Coordinates of C-alpha atoms in Angstrom, one line a residue:
Chain A
M1 CA 0.0 0.0 0.0
A2 CA 2.1 2.9 -1.3
N3 CA -0.4 5.4 0.0
D4 CA 0.0 4.4 3.7
P5 CA 1.5 7.4 5.5
I6 CA 2.9 5.2 8.2
K7 CA 4.9 3.0 5.9
Q8 CA 7.8 5.5 5.8
F9 CA 8.4 4.9 9.5
E10 CA 8.8 1.1 9.1
I11 CA 12.1 -0.4 10.1
H12 CA 13.4 -3.2 8.2
S13 CA 16.6 -5.2 8.6
I14 CA 19.4 -4.8 6.2
V15 CA 22.1 -7.0 7.8
P16 CA 20.6 -9.2 10.5
I17 CA 22.8 -9.2 13.6
E18 CA 21.8 -11.0 16.8
I19 CA 23.9 -10.9 19.9
A20 CA 22.8 -13.0 23.0
G21 CA 19.4 -13.4 21.6
I22 CA 18.7 -9.7 21.1
D23 CA 18.2 -8.3 17.7
F24 CA 20.8 -5.7 16.9
S25 CA 20.3 -5.9 13.1
F26 CA 21.7 -3.2 10.9
T27 CA 18.5 -1.5 9.7
N28 CA 17.5 1.4 7.5
S29 CA 17.4 3.4 10.7
S30 CA 21.0 2.4 11.5
L31 CA 22.0 3.3 8.0
F32 CA 20.7 6.8 8.3
M33 CA 22.1 7.2 11.8
L34 CA 25.5 6.5 10.4
A35 CA 24.8 8.6 7.4
T36 CA 24.0 11.5 9.7
T37 CA 27.2 10.8 11.6
G38 CA 29.1 10.8 8.4
A39 CA 27.5 14.0 7.1
V40 CA 28.1 15.8 10.4
S41 CA 31.7 14.7 10.6
A42 CA 32.4 15.4 7.0
F43 CA 30.8 18.8 7.2
L44 CA 32.7 19.9 10.3
V45 CA 36.0 18.2 9.6
L46 CA 36.4 18.7 5.8
S47 CA 35.2 22.3 5.8
T48 CA 37.7 23.3 8.5
S49 CA 40.7 21.4 7.1
G50 CA 42.0 24.5 5.4
R51 CA 42.0 26.3 8.8
G52 CA 41.7 29.5 6.8
L53 CA 42.2 32.8 8.5
V54 CA 39.7 34.0 6.1
P55 CA 37.1 31.2 5.9
N56 CA 35.6 29.9 2.7
R57 CA 31.8 29.2 2.4
W58 CA 31.9 25.8 4.0
Q59 CA 34.3 26.8 6.8
S60 CA 32.1 29.9 7.4
A61 CA 29.0 27.6 7.7
A62 CA 30.8 25.3 10.2
E63 CA 32.0 28.4 12.2
M64 CA 28.6 29.8 12.2
S65 CA 27.0 26.6 13.5
Y66 CA 29.8 26.4 16.1
E67 CA 29.3 30.0 17.3
F68 CA 25.5 29.7 17.2
V69 CA 25.6 26.7 19.7
A70 CA 28.4 28.3 21.7
G71 CA 26.4 31.6 22.0
M72 CA 23.3 29.5 22.9
L73 CA 25.1 27.6 25.7
R74 CA 26.9 30.7 27.0
D75 CA 23.7 32.6 27.2
A76 CA 21.8 29.9 29.1
A77 CA 24.5 28.4 31.3
G78 CA 27.3 30.9 31.4
T79 CA 30.9 30.3 30.6
Q80 CA 31.0 27.4 33.2
G81 CA 28.6 25.6 30.8
M82 CA 31.2 25.6 28.0
K83 CA 32.5 22.3 29.4
F84 CA 29.3 20.7 28.0
F85 CA 29.8 22.4 24.6
P86 CA 30.8 19.1 22.8
L87 CA 27.6 17.4 24.1
V88 CA 25.3 20.2 23.1
F89 CA 27.0 20.8 19.7
S90 CA 26.8 17.1 19.0
L91 CA 23.2 16.9 20.0
F92 CA 22.3 19.9 17.8
M93 CA 24.2 18.8 14.7
F94 CA 23.0 15.2 15.1
V95 CA 19.3 16.1 15.5
L96 CA 19.6 18.8 12.8
F97 CA 21.2 16.5 10.1
A98 CA 18.9 13.6 11.1
N99 CA 15.9 15.9 10.6
L100 CA 17.2 17.3 7.4
F101 CA 18.1 13.8 6.0
G102 CA 14.4 13.0 6.6
M103 CA 13.4 15.7 4.2
F104 CA 14.8 13.7 1.2
P105 CA 12.1 11.6 -0.4
Y106 CA 12.4 7.9 0.4
F107 CA 14.9 8.7 3.2
F108 CA 14.3 7.4 6.7
T109 CA 13.9 9.9 9.5
V110 CA 15.9 8.8 12.5
T111 CA 14.3 11.3 14.8
S112 CA 10.8 10.1 14.0
H113 CA 11.2 7.2 16.4
I114 CA 10.5 7.9 20.0
I115 CA 13.2 5.5 21.3
V116 CA 15.9 7.6 19.5
T117 CA 14.6 10.9 20.8
F118 CA 14.0 9.5 24.3
A119 CA 17.5 8.1 24.4
L120 CA 18.9 11.5 23.5
A121 CA 16.7 13.2 26.0
M122 CA 17.7 10.7 28.7
L123 CA 21.4 11.4 27.8
V124 CA 20.8 15.0 28.6
I125 CA 18.9 14.5 31.8
G126 CA 21.3 11.7 32.9
T127 CA 24.2 14.2 32.4
V128 CA 22.2 16.8 34.3
V129 CA 21.5 14.5 37.2
L130 CA 25.0 12.9 37.4
Y131 CA 26.9 16.3 37.1
G132 CA 24.5 18.0 39.5
F133 CA 25.0 15.4 42.2
M134 CA 28.8 15.2 41.5
K135 CA 29.2 18.9 41.7
H136 CA 26.9 19.9 44.4
G137 CA 26.2 16.6 46.3
L138 CA 22.8 16.7 48.1
G139 CA 22.8 20.5 47.3
F140 CA 21.6 19.6 43.9
L141 CA 18.2 18.8 45.5
K142 CA 17.8 22.6 46.2
L143 CA 16.7 22.5 42.6
F144 CA 13.3 21.3 43.9
V145 CA 13.1 23.8 46.7
P146 CA 12.6 27.3 45.3
E147 CA 13.6 30.2 47.6
G148 CA 11.1 32.5 49.1
V149 CA 8.2 30.1 49.1
P150 CA 6.0 30.0 52.3
V151 CA 6.6 26.9 54.3
V152 CA 2.9 25.9 54.0
L153 CA 3.2 25.8 50.2
L154 CA 6.6 24.1 50.2
P155 CA 5.4 20.5 49.9
L156 CA 3.1 21.4 47.1
V157 CA 5.7 23.5 45.2
C158 CA 8.3 20.7 45.8
A159 CA 6.0 18.1 44.3
I160 CA 5.3 20.3 41.3
E161 CA 9.0 20.9 40.7
V162 CA 9.8 17.1 41.0
I163 CA 7.0 16.3 38.6
S164 CA 8.2 19.0 36.2
F165 CA 11.7 17.7 36.4
L166 CA 10.6 14.1 35.8
S167 CA 8.6 15.2 32.8
R168 CA 11.5 16.8 31.1
P169 CA 12.9 13.8 29.3
I170 CA 9.4 13.0 28.2
S171 CA 8.6 16.5 26.9
L172 CA 12.0 16.9 25.4
S173 CA 11.8 13.5 23.5
V174 CA 8.1 13.6 22.6
R175 CA 8.3 17.2 21.2
L176 CA 11.0 16.2 18.7
F177 CA 9.5 12.8 17.9
A178 CA 5.9 14.1 17.5
N179 CA 7.0 17.1 15.3
M180 CA 8.9 14.9 12.9
L181 CA 6.3 12.2 12.9
A182 CA 3.3 14.4 12.4
G183 CA 5.2 16.6 9.8
H184 CA 6.1 13.6 7.7
I185 CA 2.6 12.1 8.0
T186 CA 1.0 15.4 7.0
L187 CA 3.3 15.7 4.0
K188 CA 2.6 12.1 3.0
V189 CA -1.2 12.5 3.4
F190 CA -1.3 15.8 1.3
A191 CA 0.9 14.2 -1.3
G192 CA -1.4 11.2 -1.3
F193 CA -4.3 13.4 -2.0
I194 CA -2.7 14.7 -5.2
V195 CA -2.5 11.0 -6.5
S196 CA -6.0 10.1 -5.5
L197 CA -7.6 13.2 -6.8
S198 CA -5.8 12.9 -10.1
G199 CA -7.6 9.5 -10.4
F200 CA -11.0 11.3 -10.8
G201 CA -10.5 12.7 -14.2
L202 CA -10.1 16.2 -15.3
I203 CA -11.8 18.0 -12.5
G204 CA -9.8 15.9 -10.0
I205 CA -6.6 16.9 -11.7
G206 CA -7.6 20.5 -11.6
G207 CA -8.5 20.0 -7.9
S208 CA -5.3 18.4 -7.1
I209 CA -3.5 21.6 -7.5
L210 CA -4.6 22.6 -4.0
P211 CA -3.0 19.7 -2.2
L212 CA 0.1 20.2 -4.4
I213 CA 0.3 23.8 -3.2
M214 CA -0.1 22.5 0.3
T215 CA 2.6 19.9 -0.1
V216 CA 5.0 22.5 -1.3
A217 CA 4.1 24.8 1.5
I218 CA 4.4 22.1 4.1
T219 CA 7.7 21.0 2.7
A220 CA 9.1 24.4 3.3
L221 CA 7.5 24.4 6.7
E222 CA 9.0 21.0 7.5
F223 CA 12.5 22.4 6.7
L224 CA 11.8 25.1 9.2
V225 CA 10.6 22.6 11.7
S226 CA 13.6 20.4 11.2
F227 CA 15.9 23.3 12.1
L228 CA 13.6 24.6 14.8
Q229 CA 13.3 21.3 16.6
A230 CA 17.0 20.9 16.6
Y231 CA 17.3 24.4 17.9
V232 CA 14.7 23.8 20.7
F233 CA 16.3 20.5 21.7
A234 CA 19.7 22.3 22.0
V235 CA 18.3 25.2 23.9
L236 CA 16.4 23.1 26.3
T237 CA 19.5 21.0 26.8
C238 CA 21.4 24.2 27.6
M239 CA 18.7 25.4 30.2
Y240 CA 18.7 21.9 31.9
L241 CA 22.5 21.9 32.1
N242 CA 22.2 25.3 33.7
D243 CA 20.1 23.7 36.4
A244 CA 23.0 21.3 37.0
L245 CA 25.5 24.1 37.2
H246 CA 23.4 26.4 39.4
P247 CA 20.7 24.4 41.1
S248 CA 19.5 27.1 43.5
H249 CA 17.2 29.4 41.6
Chain B
M1 CA -4.2 14.5 16.7
A2 CA -3.1 12.8 13.5
T3 CA -0.5 10.8 15.3
T4 CA -2.8 8.8 17.6
E5 CA -5.4 8.5 14.8
D6 CA -2.8 7.0 12.4
A7 CA -1.5 4.8 15.2
V8 CA -4.9 3.3 15.7
N9 CA -5.4 3.0 11.9
A10 CA -2.0 1.3 11.6
A11 CA -2.8 -1.0 14.6
A12 CA -6.1 -1.9 12.9
G13 CA -4.3 -2.6 9.7
G14 CA -2.4 -5.3 11.4
G15 CA 1.3 -4.2 11.9
A16 CA 2.1 -2.2 15.0
F17 CA 2.8 1.4 14.7
P18 CA 6.5 1.5 13.8
P19 CA 7.8 4.0 16.5
F20 CA 6.0 1.9 19.2
D21 CA 7.3 -1.4 18.0
T22 CA 9.5 -2.4 20.9
S23 CA 11.2 -5.2 18.9
T24 CA 13.3 -2.6 17.1
Y25 CA 14.4 -0.7 20.2
A26 CA 17.4 -2.7 20.9
S27 CA 18.8 -2.3 17.4
Q28 CA 18.0 1.4 17.3
L29 CA 19.6 2.0 20.6
F30 CA 22.6 0.0 19.8
W31 CA 23.3 1.9 16.5
L32 CA 22.4 5.2 18.1
V33 CA 25.0 4.8 20.6
I34 CA 27.5 4.0 17.9
A35 CA 26.4 6.8 15.7
F36 CA 26.0 9.4 18.3
G37 CA 29.2 8.3 20.1
L38 CA 31.1 8.8 16.8
V39 CA 29.6 12.3 16.4
Y40 CA 30.6 13.2 19.9
Y41 CA 34.0 11.9 19.4
V42 CA 34.5 13.8 16.2
I43 CA 33.2 16.9 17.7
S44 CA 35.0 16.8 21.0
K45 CA 38.3 15.5 19.7
I46 CA 38.7 16.9 16.2
A47 CA 36.1 19.4 14.9
G48 CA 35.5 21.4 18.2
P49 CA 39.1 22.1 19.0
R50 CA 39.9 22.9 15.5
I51 CA 37.1 25.4 15.0
S52 CA 37.8 27.0 18.4
G53 CA 41.4 27.1 17.4
I54 CA 40.5 28.8 14.0
L55 CA 38.3 31.3 15.8
E56 CA 41.0 32.0 18.4
D57 CA 43.6 32.5 15.8
R58 CA 41.4 34.9 13.9
H59 CA 40.6 36.8 17.1
D60 CA 44.3 37.0 18.0
R61 CA 45.2 38.0 14.5
I62 CA 42.6 40.8 14.4
A63 CA 43.7 42.0 17.9
S64 CA 47.4 42.1 16.9
D65 CA 46.5 43.8 13.6
I66 CA 44.6 46.5 15.5
A67 CA 47.5 46.9 17.8
E68 CA 49.9 47.1 15.0
A69 CA 47.7 49.8 13.3
E70 CA 47.6 51.7 16.5
R71 CA 51.4 51.5 16.8
L72 CA 51.9 52.8 13.3
K73 CA 49.4 55.6 13.8
R74 CA 51.3 56.6 17.0
E75 CA 54.6 56.5 15.1
T76 CA 53.1 58.6 12.4
D77 CA 51.9 61.1 15.0
E78 CA 55.3 61.2 16.5
A79 CA 56.9 61.7 13.1
M80 CA 54.5 64.5 12.4
E81 CA 55.3 66.1 15.7
T82 CA 59.0 65.8 15.1
Y83 CA 58.6 67.3 11.7
E84 CA 56.6 70.2 13.0
K85 CA 59.0 70.8 15.8
A86 CA 61.9 70.8 13.4
L87 CA 60.0 73.2 11.1
S88 CA 59.3 75.6 14.0
D89 CA 63.0 75.3 15.1
A90 CA 64.2 76.1 11.7
R91 CA 61.9 79.0 11.5
S92 CA 63.0 80.5 14.8
R93 CA 66.6 79.8 13.9
A94 CA 66.1 81.6 10.6
Q95 CA 64.6 84.5 12.4
T96 CA 67.5 84.6 14.9
L97 CA 70.0 84.4 12.0
A98 CA 68.1 87.3 10.2
T99 CA 68.1 89.5 13.4
E100 CA 71.7 88.7 14.0
T101 CA 72.8 89.6 10.5
R102 CA 70.9 92.8 10.6
D103 CA 72.4 93.7 14.0
K104 CA 75.9 92.9 12.7
L105 CA 75.4 95.0 9.6
T106 CA 74.0 97.9 11.6
A107 CA 76.9 97.7 13.9
E108 CA 79.4 97.6 11.0
T109 CA 77.8 100.5 9.4
T110 CA 77.7 102.4 12.5
A111 CA 81.4 101.6 13.2
K112 CA 82.4 102.6 9.7
R113 CA 80.5 105.9 10.0
Q114 CA 82.1 106.6 13.3
A115 CA 85.5 105.8 12.0
S116 CA 85.1 108.1 9.0
E117 CA 83.7 110.7 11.3
A118 CA 86.7 110.5 13.6
E119 CA 89.0 110.6 10.7
L120 CA 87.4 113.7 9.4
N121 CA 87.5 115.3 12.8
E122 CA 91.1 114.4 13.0
K123 CA 91.8 116.0 9.6
L124 CA 89.8 119.1 10.7
A125 CA 91.8 119.4 13.9
E126 CA 95.0 119.0 11.9
A127 CA 93.9 121.7 9.5
E128 CA 92.9 124.0 12.3
T129 CA 96.3 123.4 13.9
R130 CA 98.0 124.3 10.7
I131 CA 95.9 127.3 10.2
A132 CA 96.7 128.4 13.8
S133 CA 100.5 127.8 13.3
I134 CA 100.4 129.6 10.0
K135 CA 98.5 132.4 11.6
S136 CA 101.0 132.7 14.5
E137 CA 103.8 132.5 12.0
A138 CA 102.3 135.2 10.0
L139 CA 101.7 137.2 13.1
E140 CA 105.3 136.7 14.1
Q141 CA 106.4 137.9 10.7
V142 CA 104.1 140.9 11.1
D143 CA 106.0 141.6 14.3
S144 CA 109.4 141.4 12.7
I145 CA 108.1 143.5 9.7
A146 CA 106.9 146.0 12.2
T147 CA 110.2 146.0 14.0
D148 CA 112.0 146.4 10.8
A149 CA 109.7 149.1 9.7
V150 CA 110.0 150.9 13.0
S151 CA 113.8 150.6 12.9
A152 CA 113.8 152.1 9.3
I153 CA 111.3 154.9 10.1
M154 CA 113.2 155.7 13.3
G155 CA 116.5 155.7 11.3
K156 CA 115.1 158.3 8.9
L157 CA 113.4 160.4 11.6
A158 CA 115.7 160.3 14.5
P159 CA 119.4 160.9 14.6
K160 CA 120.1 158.1 16.8
T161 CA 119.1 154.7 15.7
P162 CA 117.6 152.7 18.5
T163 CA 118.8 149.3 19.2
A164 CA 117.0 146.5 17.7
A165 CA 116.0 145.1 21.1
A166 CA 114.4 148.3 22.2
V167 CA 112.5 148.6 19.0
K168 CA 111.2 145.0 19.3
K169 CA 110.2 145.7 23.0
A170 CA 108.3 148.7 21.9
V171 CA 106.5 147.0 19.1
T172 CA 105.5 144.0 21.2
A173 CA 104.1 146.4 23.8
V174 CA 102.1 148.3 21.1
A175 CA 100.9 145.0 19.7
K176 CA 99.8 143.8 23.1
S177 CA 97.8 146.9 23.8

């Protein structure tokens, strides 16, 4: 069923691998993960190989992405946050390239699977929790106790803070996953309309111009969303890392 | 929302909704660790330090270029100042020289004039002396002429010729009166 908008998210094994009874097959998803890795690495390493004092276009683009993320992290978490720069930059570039790869027809969108985005979100939250307790010890728990709150309200506020902290990995992962998934489904559905409408003869062909316009518009929107979601993911990572650096707010 | 709707549709169609198919999770996680690990390695070990190095180099280069430009500007200013100082020095020296020359020339002229005036005065004095001597000489001669004349007249008039000394004495007495 070529018109099934879900088919594009199916994972199928390319090289079956099984270790200790668990399926670690090299799939289309794995392929595009590695393609993303390759593209990110090639972009950042090859473009800067000239180390030009005056950058060429590619080097300029690499420098811009570097400074973009560096500025984001410095604004959110201060100069102390710069020790997490490789993590944030990796996350941003990986998510961005994975999202953009998904924009090619017939390409698989790595970030349209909840397990991938959830793993990345858990990496962020894990880093925050680990670093927070390592740096501040139990002082990290001050994160859940806002200052200047009346003692009566404290249990309630604490509970809210804990819940909001626990929901962070979920919101972080679901936001990216749902955006990519919904965008691609919408795109596929509208593209499917063109085909089905064209089957109804001349009027149908005339009418199919509308979904065609929509498809083009949504494609543009999806490019924006691809970038925006990578940006949002990185910004939220920066803000969560800021909590680990300065838990008392 | 389209997501849940489609998920339900897909479930109804038989196969599980792919993102919620847990059988693929192990494989996805496994390859994600590899892929993201590689990205992290490349960025933290190669690309990150390289780009930050490039940016730092550029920053340093710009800073040093600005410093160099400032140094050159300072040098130019200094040279300009030196030049202006030299110019004003030369001007004042020229003025001094002019004044000196003028003073010297004036002094020389004055000296020459004074010298020639002195010479003239000397000559005048000399001439006056000569005139005086000639006058006295002439007067002396007048005396002797008078004496001679008196002697001669007396010789004619008186029988006894007076002595020359007596005549002279008499003449002088007359001349003095």
